[in-house]
Amino acid sequence: QVQLVESGGGLVQPGGSLRLSCTASESIISINVMGWYRQAPGKQRELVASITSGDSTNYADSVKGRFTISRDNAKNTVYLQMNSLKPEDTAVYYCNAYRGWVTFGDNYWGKGTLVTVSS
């Protein structure tokens, strides 16, 4: 069972930057996809960005050009660099790990870290 621990959330002003970290309890090389999701009050949880074991990345349209997902295999850690933050980016951000196939696999979640963008 993969355990995930997020860090880096906090309060930031609009236009500011924040870097989130997610450390896994095992090698992320063995995990098919690592991703960041977020959930704002009254809204459904949505995928923000993901990165595969082969370094293929994907971003939500709302964050393209502003957010960057990356990983450090030696540290079993994935990062989400968030720049030009907007109030609408305010949400609880969750780290996710998926290991398996599209129709069969295991999902693991962190407890989440709150990001608040406000003046």
PDB file of C-alpha atoms in Angstrom:
ATOM      1  CA  GLN A   1       0.000   0.000   0.000  1.00  0.00           C
ATOM      2  CA  VAL A   2       1.425   3.341  -1.077  1.00  0.00           C
ATOM      3  CA  GLN A   3       1.405   6.151   1.445  1.00  0.00           C
ATOM      4  CA  LEU A   4       1.531   9.740   0.247  1.00  0.00           C
ATOM      5  CA  VAL A   5       2.433  12.836   2.203  1.00  0.00           C
ATOM      6  CA  GLU A   6       1.824  16.320   0.812  1.00  0.00           C
ATOM      7  CA  SER A   7       3.375  19.572   1.909  1.00  0.00           C
ATOM      8  CA  GLY A   8       3.765  23.145   0.730  1.00  0.00           C
ATOM      9  CA  GLY A   9       0.239  24.484   0.948  1.00  0.00           C
ATOM     10  CA  GLY A  10      -0.569  27.821   2.479  1.00  0.00           C
ATOM     11  CA  LEU A  11      -1.777  31.347   1.896  1.00  0.00           C
ATOM     12  CA  VAL A  12      -0.481  33.274  -1.088  1.00  0.00           C
ATOM     13  CA  GLN A  13      -1.469  36.510  -2.813  1.00  0.00           C
ATOM     14  CA  PRO A  14      -2.832  36.566  -6.358  1.00  0.00           C
ATOM     15  CA  GLY A  15       0.020  36.433  -8.836  1.00  0.00           C
ATOM     16  CA  GLY A  16       2.226  34.669  -6.355  1.00  0.00           C
ATOM     17  CA  SER A  17       3.817  31.241  -6.468  1.00  0.00           C
ATOM     18  CA  LEU A  18       3.716  28.098  -4.410  1.00  0.00           C
ATOM     19  CA  ARG A  19       5.400  24.726  -4.672  1.00  0.00           C
ATOM     20  CA  LEU A  20       3.675  21.574  -3.494  1.00  0.00           C
ATOM     21  CA  SER A  21       5.510  18.363  -2.717  1.00  0.00           C
ATOM     22  CA  CYS A  22       4.278  14.792  -2.469  1.00  0.00           C
ATOM     23  CA  THR A  23       6.513  12.071  -1.118  1.00  0.00           C
ATOM     24  CA  ALA A  24       5.614   8.421  -1.637  1.00  0.00           C
ATOM     25  CA  SER A  25       6.476   5.521   0.639  1.00  0.00           C
ATOM     26  CA  GLU A  26       7.941   3.534  -2.232  1.00  0.00           C
ATOM     27  CA  SER A  27       9.716   4.119  -5.518  1.00  0.00           C
ATOM     28  CA  ILE A  28       7.604   6.226  -7.842  1.00  0.00           C
ATOM     29  CA  ILE A  29       9.216   4.396 -10.742  1.00  0.00           C
ATOM     30  CA  SER A  30       6.935   1.475  -9.889  1.00  0.00           C
ATOM     31  CA  ILE A  31       3.863   3.715  -9.988  1.00  0.00           C
ATOM     32  CA  ASN A  32       2.215   4.208 -13.367  1.00  0.00           C
ATOM     33  CA  VAL A  33       0.861   7.686 -12.769  1.00  0.00           C
ATOM     34  CA  MET A  34       1.373  10.351 -10.132  1.00  0.00           C
ATOM     35  CA  GLY A  35      -0.982  13.272 -10.107  1.00  0.00           C
ATOM     36  CA  TRP A  36      -2.336  16.304  -8.358  1.00  0.00           C
ATOM     37  CA  TYR A  37      -6.047  16.841  -7.917  1.00  0.00           C
ATOM     38  CA  ARG A  38      -7.887  19.680  -6.271  1.00  0.00           C
ATOM     39  CA  GLN A  39     -11.293  20.256  -4.797  1.00  0.00           C
ATOM     40  CA  ALA A  40     -12.763  23.666  -4.128  1.00  0.00           C
ATOM     41  CA  PRO A  41     -15.797  24.219  -1.899  1.00  0.00           C
ATOM     42  CA  GLY A  42     -18.971  23.193  -3.696  1.00  0.00           C
ATOM     43  CA  LYS A  43     -17.111  21.716  -6.638  1.00  0.00           C
ATOM     44  CA  GLN A  44     -16.097  18.253  -7.770  1.00  0.00           C
ATOM     45  CA  ARG A  45     -12.559  17.039  -7.400  1.00  0.00           C
ATOM     46  CA  GLU A  46     -10.657  17.625 -10.612  1.00  0.00           C
ATOM     47  CA  LEU A  47      -7.363  16.578 -12.101  1.00  0.00           C
ATOM     48  CA  VAL A  48      -4.834  19.392 -12.129  1.00  0.00           C
ATOM     49  CA  ALA A  49      -1.759  17.660 -13.506  1.00  0.00           C
ATOM     50  CA  SER A  50      -0.306  14.204 -13.881  1.00  0.00           C
ATOM     51  CA  ILE A  51       2.979  12.595 -14.765  1.00  0.00           C
ATOM     52  CA  THR A  52       3.640   9.015 -15.801  1.00  0.00           C
ATOM     53  CA  SER A  53       6.604   6.815 -15.008  1.00  0.00           C
ATOM     54  CA  GLY A  54       7.739   7.619 -18.547  1.00  0.00           C
ATOM     55  CA  ASP A  55       7.623  11.381 -17.857  1.00  0.00           C
ATOM     56  CA  SER A  56       4.553  12.041 -19.953  1.00  0.00           C
ATOM     57  CA  THR A  57       2.644  14.996 -18.480  1.00  0.00           C
ATOM     58  CA  ASN A  58      -0.897  16.244 -18.680  1.00  0.00           C
ATOM     59  CA  TYR A  59      -2.501  19.444 -17.411  1.00  0.00           C
ATOM     60  CA  ALA A  60      -5.953  20.824 -16.947  1.00  0.00           C
ATOM     61  CA  ASP A  61      -6.664  23.626 -19.405  1.00  0.00           C
ATOM     62  CA  SER A  62      -7.162  26.051 -16.548  1.00  0.00           C
ATOM     63  CA  VAL A  63      -3.577  25.679 -15.335  1.00  0.00           C
ATOM     64  CA  LYS A  64      -1.629  25.217 -18.557  1.00  0.00           C
ATOM     65  CA  GLY A  65       1.260  27.619 -18.771  1.00  0.00           C
ATOM     66  CA  ARG A  66       1.091  28.383 -15.061  1.00  0.00           C
ATOM     67  CA  PHE A  67       1.619  25.043 -13.312  1.00  0.00           C
ATOM     68  CA  THR A  68       4.395  22.537 -13.810  1.00  0.00           C
ATOM     69  CA  ILE A  69       4.500  18.979 -12.520  1.00  0.00           C
ATOM     70  CA  SER A  70       7.825  17.234 -12.077  1.00  0.00           C
ATOM     71  CA  ARG A  71       9.383  14.409 -10.141  1.00  0.00           C
ATOM     72  CA  ASP A  72      12.560  13.400  -8.375  1.00  0.00           C
ATOM     73  CA  ASN A  73      12.840   9.628  -8.496  1.00  0.00           C
ATOM     74  CA  ALA A  74      15.711   9.539  -6.016  1.00  0.00           C
ATOM     75  CA  LYS A  75      13.520  11.245  -3.427  1.00  0.00           C
ATOM     76  CA  ASN A  76      10.301   9.436  -4.383  1.00  0.00           C
ATOM     77  CA  THR A  77       8.763  12.863  -4.697  1.00  0.00           C
ATOM     78  CA  VAL A  78       6.576  14.686  -7.190  1.00  0.00           C
ATOM     79  CA  TYR A  79       6.198  18.442  -7.248  1.00  0.00           C
ATOM     80  CA  LEU A  80       3.662  20.928  -8.449  1.00  0.00           C
ATOM     81  CA  GLN A  81       5.105  24.355  -9.127  1.00  0.00           C
ATOM     82  CA  MET A  82       2.260  26.848  -9.212  1.00  0.00           C
ATOM     83  CA  ASN A  83       2.894  30.294 -10.656  1.00  0.00           C
ATOM     84  CA  SER A  84       0.644  33.254 -11.393  1.00  0.00           C
ATOM     85  CA  LEU A  85      -1.854  31.976  -8.882  1.00  0.00           C
ATOM     86  CA  LYS A  86      -5.438  33.148  -9.080  1.00  0.00           C
ATOM     87  CA  PRO A  87      -8.186  33.198  -6.449  1.00  0.00           C
ATOM     88  CA  GLU A  88      -9.957  30.444  -8.381  1.00  0.00           C
ATOM     89  CA  ASP A  89      -6.984  28.178  -7.694  1.00  0.00           C
ATOM     90  CA  THR A  90      -8.028  28.088  -4.054  1.00  0.00           C
ATOM     91  CA  ALA A  91      -8.723  24.481  -3.114  1.00  0.00           C
ATOM     92  CA  VAL A  92      -7.513  21.482  -1.211  1.00  0.00           C
ATOM     93  CA  TYR A  93      -4.862  19.822  -3.315  1.00  0.00           C
ATOM     94  CA  TYR A  94      -4.502  16.056  -3.172  1.00  0.00           C
ATOM     95  CA  CYS A  95      -1.650  13.877  -4.307  1.00  0.00           C
ATOM     96  CA  ASN A  96      -2.651  10.707  -6.129  1.00  0.00           C
ATOM     97  CA  ALA A  97      -0.812   7.570  -7.147  1.00  0.00           C
ATOM     98  CA  TYR A  98      -2.203   5.023  -9.558  1.00  0.00           C
ATOM     99  CA  ARG A  99      -0.714   1.632 -10.212  1.00  0.00           C
ATOM    100  CA  GLY A 100      -2.387  -0.717 -12.648  1.00  0.00           C
ATOM    101  CA  TRP A 101      -4.401  -0.618 -15.835  1.00  0.00           C
ATOM    102  CA  VAL A 102      -7.231   1.643 -16.976  1.00  0.00           C
ATOM    103  CA  THR A 103      -9.847  -0.912 -15.941  1.00  0.00           C
ATOM    104  CA  PHE A 104      -8.061  -2.478 -12.989  1.00  0.00           C
ATOM    105  CA  GLY A 105      -5.607  -1.017 -10.533  1.00  0.00           C
ATOM    106  CA  ASP A 106      -5.022   0.657  -7.209  1.00  0.00           C
ATOM    107  CA  ASN A 107      -5.467   4.293  -6.297  1.00  0.00           C
ATOM    108  CA  TYR A 108      -3.761   5.926  -3.352  1.00  0.00           C
ATOM    109  CA  TRP A 109      -4.431   9.371  -1.940  1.00  0.00           C
ATOM    110  CA  GLY A 110      -2.723  11.804   0.350  1.00  0.00           C
ATOM    111  CA  LYS A 111      -4.657  13.685   3.002  1.00  0.00           C
ATOM    112  CA  GLY A 112      -4.503  16.935   1.074  1.00  0.00           C
ATOM    113  CA  THR A 113      -2.986  20.350   1.589  1.00  0.00           C
ATOM    114  CA  LEU A 114      -4.909  23.610   1.496  1.00  0.00           C
ATOM    115  CA  VAL A 115      -3.949  26.343  -0.937  1.00  0.00           C
ATOM    116  CA  THR A 116      -5.589  29.715  -0.446  1.00  0.00           C
ATOM    117  CA  VAL A 117      -5.063  32.521  -2.937  1.00  0.00           C
ATOM    118  CA  SER A 118      -6.286  35.811  -1.554  1.00  0.00           C
ATOM    119  CA  SER A 119      -5.228  39.407  -1.054  1.00  0.00           C
TER     120      SER A 119
END
